[in-house]
GROMACS .gro file of C-alpha atoms in nm:
model
  299
    1PRO     CA    1   0.116  -9.855  -9.128
    2LYS     CA    2  -0.188  -9.874  -9.356
    3SER     CA    3  -0.453  -9.842  -9.083
    4ALA     CA    4  -0.250  -9.586  -8.885
    5GLY     CA    5  -0.217  -9.362  -9.190
    6LEU     CA    6  -0.586  -9.382  -9.269
    7GLY     CA    7  -0.674  -9.320  -8.904
    8THR     CA    8  -0.493  -8.985  -8.899
    9LEU     CA    9  -0.680  -8.892  -9.216
   10GLU     CA   10  -1.028  -8.941  -9.073
   11GLY     CA   11  -1.210  -8.641  -8.930
   12LEU     CA   12  -1.306  -8.280  -9.001
   13PHE     CA   13  -1.105  -7.989  -9.137
   14CYS     CA   14  -1.172  -7.674  -9.340
   15VAL     CA   15  -1.022  -7.500  -9.640
   16TYR     CA   16  -1.044  -7.151  -9.787
   17LYS     CA   17  -1.250  -7.167 -10.105
   18PRO     CA   18  -1.154  -6.890 -10.349
   19SER     CA   19  -1.420  -6.692 -10.534
   20GLY     CA   20  -1.488  -6.809 -10.889
   21VAL     CA   21  -1.423  -7.178 -10.812
   22HIS     CA   22  -1.700  -7.438 -10.778
   23TRP     CA   23  -1.696  -7.631 -10.448
   24LYS     CA   24  -1.689  -7.963 -10.643
   25LEU     CA   25  -1.354  -7.865 -10.798
   26VAL     CA   26  -1.220  -7.791 -10.449
   27ARG     CA   27  -1.336  -8.132 -10.321
   28ASP     CA   28  -1.202  -8.322 -10.625
   29SER     CA   29  -0.865  -8.147 -10.600
   30ILE     CA   30  -0.835  -8.238 -10.231
   31GLU     CA   31  -0.946  -8.600 -10.292
   32ALA     CA   32  -0.673  -8.636 -10.559
   33ASN     CA   33  -0.409  -8.482 -10.329
   34LEU     CA   34  -0.505  -8.709 -10.038
   35LEU     CA   35  -0.493  -9.024 -10.252
   36LYS     CA   36  -0.155  -8.923 -10.393
   37GLY     CA   37  -0.022  -8.847 -10.044
   38LEU     CA   38  -0.157  -9.173  -9.897
   39ASN     CA   39  -0.009  -9.387 -10.172
   40VAL     CA   40   0.333  -9.222 -10.133
   41THR     CA   41   0.333  -9.226  -9.752
   42LEU     CA   42   0.192  -9.572  -9.703
   43SER     CA   43   0.352  -9.756  -9.994
   44GLN     CA   44   0.508 -10.079  -9.863
   45PRO     CA   45   0.855 -10.195  -9.968
   46LEU     CA   46   0.833 -10.469 -10.229
   47PRO     CA   47   0.835 -10.821 -10.079
   48GLN     CA   48   1.150 -11.022 -10.151
   49GLU     CA   49   1.175 -11.382 -10.270
   50VAL     CA   50   1.469 -11.620 -10.285
   51ARG     CA   51   1.576 -11.732 -10.631
   52PHE     CA   52   1.867 -11.954 -10.735
   53LEU     CA   53   2.059 -11.771 -11.006
   54PRO     CA   54   2.349 -11.892 -11.222
   55HIS     CA   55   2.681 -11.796 -11.067
   56PRO     CA   56   2.928 -11.665 -11.327
   57GLU     CA   57   3.261 -11.858 -11.318
   58SER     CA   58   3.583 -11.664 -11.316
   59GLY     CA   59   3.869 -11.771 -11.542
   60THR     CA   60   3.905 -11.835 -11.910
   61ALA     CA   61   3.822 -12.203 -11.913
   62ALA     CA   62   3.462 -12.291 -11.983
   63PRO     CA   63   3.283 -12.423 -11.672
   64LYS     CA   64   3.225 -12.798 -11.660
   65GLU     CA   65   2.904 -12.761 -11.452
   66LEU     CA   66   2.657 -12.482 -11.376
   67THR     CA   67   2.697 -12.320 -11.034
   68LEU     CA   68   2.382 -12.171 -10.869
   69SER     CA   69   2.379 -11.926 -10.585
   70ALA     CA   70   2.083 -11.809 -10.370
   71ALA     CA   71   1.979 -11.444 -10.416
   72SER     CA   72   1.701 -11.232 -10.268
   73ILE     CA   73   1.518 -11.033 -10.536
   74PRO     CA   74   1.201 -10.813 -10.528
   75VAL     CA   75   0.867 -10.964 -10.636
   76LEU     CA   76   0.789 -10.745 -10.938
   77SER     CA   77   0.429 -10.872 -10.960
   78LYS     CA   78   0.361 -10.668 -10.642
   79HIS     CA   79   0.508 -10.346 -10.789
   80PRO     CA   80   0.259 -10.048 -10.788
   81LEU     CA   81   0.313 -10.011 -11.164
   82VAL     CA   82   0.169 -10.365 -11.198
   83THR     CA   83  -0.096 -10.367 -10.922
   84GLY     CA   84  -0.195  -9.999 -10.945
   85PRO     CA   85  -0.207  -9.763 -10.644
   86GLU     CA   86  -0.301  -9.922 -10.309
   87PHE     CA   87  -0.564  -9.655 -10.233
   88GLN     CA   88  -0.788  -9.578 -10.529
   89HIS     CA   89  -1.080  -9.407 -10.357
   90ILE     CA   90  -1.126  -9.187 -10.053
   91ARG     CA   91  -1.453  -9.022  -9.952
   92VAL     CA   92  -1.436  -8.648  -9.890
   93GLY     CA   93  -1.768  -8.504  -9.771
   94VAL     CA   94  -1.859  -8.136  -9.805
   95GLY     CA   95  -2.032  -7.932  -9.533
   96HIS     CA   96  -2.252  -7.627  -9.589
   97ARG     CA   97  -2.191  -7.535  -9.954
   98LEU     CA   98  -2.048  -7.214 -10.094
   99ASP     CA   99  -2.156  -7.115 -10.444
  100ALA     CA  100  -1.897  -7.029 -10.712
  101PHE     CA  101  -1.940  -6.652 -10.652
  102SER     CA  102  -1.865  -6.681 -10.278
  103SER     CA  103  -1.538  -6.741 -10.093
  104GLY     CA  104  -1.429  -6.839  -9.743
  105VAL     CA  105  -1.450  -7.125  -9.495
  106LEU     CA  106  -1.560  -7.459  -9.644
  107VAL     CA  107  -1.580  -7.753  -9.401
  108LEU     CA  108  -1.479  -8.096  -9.533
  109ALA     CA  109  -1.480  -8.448  -9.386
  110VAL     CA  110  -1.271  -8.758  -9.457
  111GLY     CA  111  -1.372  -9.119  -9.382
  112ASN     CA  112  -1.567  -9.150  -9.055
  113GLY     CA  113  -1.553  -8.770  -9.030
  114ASN     CA  114  -1.858  -8.772  -9.260
  115LYS     CA  115  -2.068  -8.898  -8.968
  116ALA     CA  116  -1.922  -8.628  -8.741
  117LEU     CA  117  -2.009  -8.372  -9.012
  118ASN     CA  118  -2.375  -8.482  -9.015
  119ASN     CA  119  -2.387  -8.464  -8.634
  120LEU     CA  120  -2.231  -8.115  -8.638
  121TYR     CA  121  -2.500  -7.982  -8.871
  122LYS     CA  122  -2.777  -8.134  -8.661
  123THR     CA  123  -2.684  -7.890  -8.385
  124ARG     CA  124  -2.793  -7.525  -8.406
  125ILE     CA  125  -2.472  -7.395  -8.558
  126THR     CA  126  -2.443  -7.041  -8.684
  127ARG     CA  127  -2.225  -6.902  -8.961
  128ASP     CA  128  -2.061  -6.561  -9.007
  129TYR     CA  129  -2.028  -6.376  -9.336
  130THR     CA  130  -1.880  -6.050  -9.460
  131LEU     CA  131  -2.099  -5.902  -9.734
  132GLN     CA  132  -1.986  -5.629  -9.973
  133GLY     CA  133  -2.266  -5.414 -10.115
  134GLU     CA  134  -2.299  -5.129 -10.364
  135PHE     CA  135  -2.592  -4.888 -10.386
  136GLY     CA  136  -2.737  -4.760 -10.713
  137THR     CA  137  -2.803  -5.077 -10.915
  138ALA     CA  138  -3.045  -5.370 -10.910
  139THR     CA  139  -2.980  -5.694 -11.102
  140ASN     CA  140  -3.185  -6.003 -11.182
  141ASP     CA  141  -2.981  -6.226 -10.942
  142PHE     CA  142  -2.900  -5.959 -10.675
  143SER     CA  143  -2.522  -5.986 -10.746
  144HIS     CA  144  -2.302  -5.744 -10.941
  145MET     CA  145  -2.255  -6.012 -11.209
  146GLY     CA  146  -2.626  -6.028 -11.294
  147ARG     CA  147  -2.818  -5.846 -11.566
  148VAL     CA  148  -2.891  -5.484 -11.463
  149VAL     CA  149  -3.266  -5.424 -11.432
  150GLU     CA  150  -3.268  -5.082 -11.263
  151ARG     CA  151  -3.042  -4.792 -11.171
  152SER     CA  152  -3.122  -4.538 -10.899
  153THR     CA  153  -2.978  -4.251 -10.696
  154TYR     CA  154  -2.819  -4.310 -10.358
  155GLY     CA  155  -2.686  -3.970 -10.244
  156HIS     CA  156  -2.960  -3.941  -9.979
  157ILE     CA  157  -2.840  -4.254  -9.792
  158THR     CA  158  -2.643  -4.204  -9.468
  159GLN     CA  159  -2.486  -4.462  -9.237
  160ASP     CA  160  -2.738  -4.362  -8.971
  161LYS     CA  161  -3.028  -4.447  -9.205
  162LEU     CA  162  -2.861  -4.775  -9.300
  163ASP     CA  163  -2.808  -4.867  -8.932
  164ARG     CA  164  -3.177  -4.804  -8.860
  165VAL     CA  165  -3.285  -5.037  -9.144
  166LEU     CA  166  -3.045  -5.304  -9.016
  167ALA     CA  167  -3.188  -5.272  -8.662
  168VAL     CA  168  -3.545  -5.321  -8.790
  169LEU     CA  169  -3.436  -5.620  -9.001
  170GLN     CA  170  -3.255  -5.779  -8.708
  171GLY     CA  171  -3.557  -5.725  -8.481
  172ALA     CA  172  -3.786  -5.904  -8.729
  173ASN     CA  173  -3.539  -6.194  -8.748
  174GLN     CA  174  -3.513  -6.218  -8.367
  175LYS     CA  175  -3.892  -6.267  -8.357
  176ALA     CA  176  -3.862  -6.543  -8.620
  177LEU     CA  177  -3.585  -6.707  -8.415
  178LEU     CA  178  -3.809  -6.718  -8.107
  179MET     CA  179  -4.104  -6.843  -8.310
  180TYR     CA  180  -3.908  -7.139  -8.453
  181SER     CA  181  -3.734  -7.228  -8.124
  182ASN     CA  182  -4.021  -7.436  -7.980
  183VAL     CA  183  -3.968  -7.321  -7.619
  184ASP     CA  184  -4.193  -7.115  -7.392
  185MET     CA  185  -4.056  -6.761  -7.413
  186HIS     CA  186  -4.157  -6.690  -7.051
  187SER     CA  187  -3.974  -6.992  -6.909
  188GLN     CA  188  -3.641  -7.014  -6.726
  189GLU     CA  189  -3.528  -7.261  -6.993
  190ALA     CA  190  -3.577  -6.998  -7.267
  191TYR     CA  191  -3.380  -6.741  -7.065
  192GLU     CA  192  -3.089  -6.982  -7.006
  193MET     CA  193  -3.083  -7.089  -7.371
  194ALA     CA  194  -3.081  -6.725  -7.484
  195VAL     CA  195  -2.790  -6.642  -7.250
  196GLN     CA  196  -2.588  -6.934  -7.390
  197GLY     CA  197  -2.680  -6.851  -7.750
  198LEU     CA  198  -2.861  -7.184  -7.790
  199LEU     CA  199  -3.195  -7.049  -7.906
  200GLY     CA  200  -3.258  -7.161  -8.258
  201PRO     CA  201  -3.489  -7.350  -8.488
  202GLU     CA  202  -3.539  -7.724  -8.451
  203GLY     CA  203  -3.417  -7.882  -8.775
  204LYS     CA  204  -3.474  -7.699  -9.102
  205SER     CA  205  -3.634  -7.357  -9.098
  206LEU     CA  206  -3.634  -7.044  -9.307
  207PRO     CA  207  -3.302  -6.852  -9.310
  208ILE     CA  208  -3.265  -6.639  -8.997
  209LEU     CA  209  -3.029  -6.345  -8.941
  210ILE     CA  210  -2.906  -6.351  -8.581
  211GLY     CA  211  -2.664  -6.057  -8.603
  212LEU     CA  212  -2.635  -5.777  -8.859
  213ARG     CA  213  -2.413  -5.467  -8.853
  214CYS     CA  214  -2.243  -5.225  -9.087
  215THR     CA  215  -1.862  -5.218  -9.050
  216HIS     CA  216  -1.776  -4.986  -9.340
  217PHE     CA  217  -1.973  -4.713  -9.517
  218GLU     CA  218  -1.842  -4.506  -9.806
  219LEU     CA  219  -2.103  -4.435 -10.074
  220PRO     CA  220  -2.185  -4.616 -10.290
  221ASN     CA  221  -2.007  -4.902 -10.112
  222PHE     CA  222  -2.081  -5.060  -9.774
  223THR     CA  223  -1.974  -5.369  -9.579
  224LEU     CA  224  -2.196  -5.581  -9.353
  225GLU     CA  225  -2.107  -5.846  -9.099
  226VAL     CA  226  -2.380  -6.108  -9.071
  227GLN     CA  227  -2.438  -6.400  -8.835
  228CYS     CA  228  -2.704  -6.641  -8.957
  229ILE     CA  229  -2.855  -6.988  -8.959
  230ASN     CA  230  -3.003  -7.201  -9.244
  231GLU     CA  231  -2.896  -6.942  -9.501
  232THR     CA  232  -2.785  -6.970  -9.862
  233GLN     CA  233  -2.554  -6.721 -10.031
  234LYS     CA  234  -2.838  -6.633 -10.272
  235TYR     CA  235  -3.052  -6.540  -9.971
  236LEU     CA  236  -2.773  -6.311  -9.838
  237CYS     CA  237  -2.749  -6.135 -10.175
  238LYS     CA  238  -3.126  -6.085 -10.162
  239VAL     CA  239  -3.092  -5.927  -9.813
  240VAL     CA  240  -2.852  -5.668  -9.962
  241HIS     CA  241  -3.106  -5.604 -10.242
  242GLU     CA  242  -3.389  -5.555  -9.989
  243ILE     CA  243  -3.179  -5.316  -9.779
  244GLY     CA  244  -3.140  -5.102 -10.092
  245LEU     CA  245  -3.519  -5.097 -10.146
  246GLU     CA  246  -3.584  -5.005  -9.780
  247LEU     CA  247  -3.354  -4.706  -9.827
  248ARG     CA  248  -3.550  -4.594 -10.138
  249SER     CA  249  -3.267  -4.697 -10.365
  250THR     CA  250  -3.126  -5.019 -10.504
  251ALA     CA  251  -2.824  -5.231 -10.409
  252VAL     CA  252  -2.628  -5.529 -10.537
  253CYS     CA  253  -2.401  -5.768 -10.353
  254THR     CA  254  -2.043  -5.747 -10.484
  255GLY     CA  255  -1.888  -6.007 -10.253
  256VAL     CA  256  -1.981  -6.285 -10.008
  257ARG     CA  257  -1.711  -6.423  -9.780
  258ARG     CA  258  -1.782  -6.679  -9.507
  259THR     CA  259  -1.556  -6.614  -9.209
  260ARG     CA  260  -1.690  -6.885  -8.976
  261ASP     CA  261  -1.888  -7.208  -9.005
  262GLY     CA  262  -1.972  -7.338  -8.656
  263PRO     CA  263  -1.640  -7.400  -8.477
  264PHE     CA  264  -1.429  -7.344  -8.793
  265THR     CA  265  -1.286  -6.997  -8.862
  266LEU     CA  266  -1.062  -6.834  -9.125
  267GLN     CA  267  -0.762  -6.908  -8.899
  268ASP     CA  268  -0.831  -7.283  -8.938
  269ALA     CA  269  -0.882  -7.271  -9.317
  270LEU     CA  270  -0.612  -7.426  -9.536
  271ILE     CA  271  -0.529  -7.211  -9.839
  272HIS     CA  272  -0.475  -7.372 -10.180
  273HIS     CA  273  -0.106  -7.467 -10.154
  274HIS     CA  274  -0.175  -7.638  -9.818
  275TRP     CA  275  -0.433  -7.879  -9.964
  276THR     CA  276  -0.187  -8.168  -9.915
  277ALA     CA  277  -0.225  -8.496  -9.723
  278THR     CA  278   0.030  -8.382  -9.461
  279ASP     CA  279  -0.141  -8.047  -9.395
  280VAL     CA  280  -0.488  -8.206  -9.390
  281MET     CA  281  -0.368  -8.465  -9.131
  282GLN     CA  282  -0.234  -8.182  -8.912
  283ALA     CA  283  -0.559  -7.983  -8.948
  284ILE     CA  284  -0.770  -8.289  -8.852
  285GLN     CA  285  -0.550  -8.354  -8.546
  286HIS     CA  286  -0.570  -7.986  -8.448
  287TYR     CA  287  -0.951  -8.000  -8.462
  288HIS     CA  288  -0.959  -8.322  -8.253
  289PHE     CA  289  -0.728  -8.162  -7.997
  290SER     CA  290  -0.925  -7.835  -7.972
  291LYS     CA  291  -1.253  -8.029  -7.941
  292LYS     CA  292  -1.114  -8.239  -7.654
  293LYS     CA  293  -0.982  -7.922  -7.486
  294ILE     CA  294  -1.326  -7.751  -7.508
  295LEU     CA  295  -1.490  -8.066  -7.365
  296LYS     CA  296  -1.233  -8.082  -7.083
  297ASP     CA  297  -1.276  -7.710  -6.999
  298SER     CA  298  -1.654  -7.745  -6.984
  299LEU     CA  299  -1.641  -8.027  -6.729
   0.00000   0.00000   0.00000
């Protein structure tokens, strides 16, 4: 039972990290829940040993000789309260980080899943974000929680003007994507990679925006959907700031939510009250199953 239980708890899964919570707290909370769940699920019944115990005599007369009878009793030296929990450490690895300000999909790995996590991030995986922005203010850290350094007007901004700035920004990033891809842009290989969405930088590169569009516009607020690679959330906040400058105004980022990290989406993400050993096991098995299905369909 011990190895079987651990086996179902090895692999990749993802959770929904709330805003305002550090990723380390999320990991530590899940580690504690998994250890607790493992020790409850996989606790063995106490071994029994045979002891000869005095057998009480019935009747009023005092017994002339002691009678012993065999009895099976638990070995208390093996009790968890004596030995401590069977599992005292479990390694939970964290994928692409989310800062405390940001929320959304956070990929985690248990046991040998840590190797799978490293392999996943060696591929050219992209991530999706929803960014909330607000025109009219600039801060020292590009977020609405920073110190205000400038205020400006924004009444002249239209969605059409915003869309044009986004198109220019995306065009510049497409050029960067091609530059870092290390393939001949005039080759058949480059064409086929582009069709399959496989064009991307080899290893580490500067952050690159692959897709960028406005999904909501109501001054002073706007919402962007972003697809990117090698980004940090700080970089995404800076993009919002630069969009404000391009539109002869200022802007701050009021929210960053990751909606996809590689193959993991919001639909896969376990919310806080599902951070239990049972739910994590199910999520890991679901990922294994979907991965096998994708592999099977591609053959």
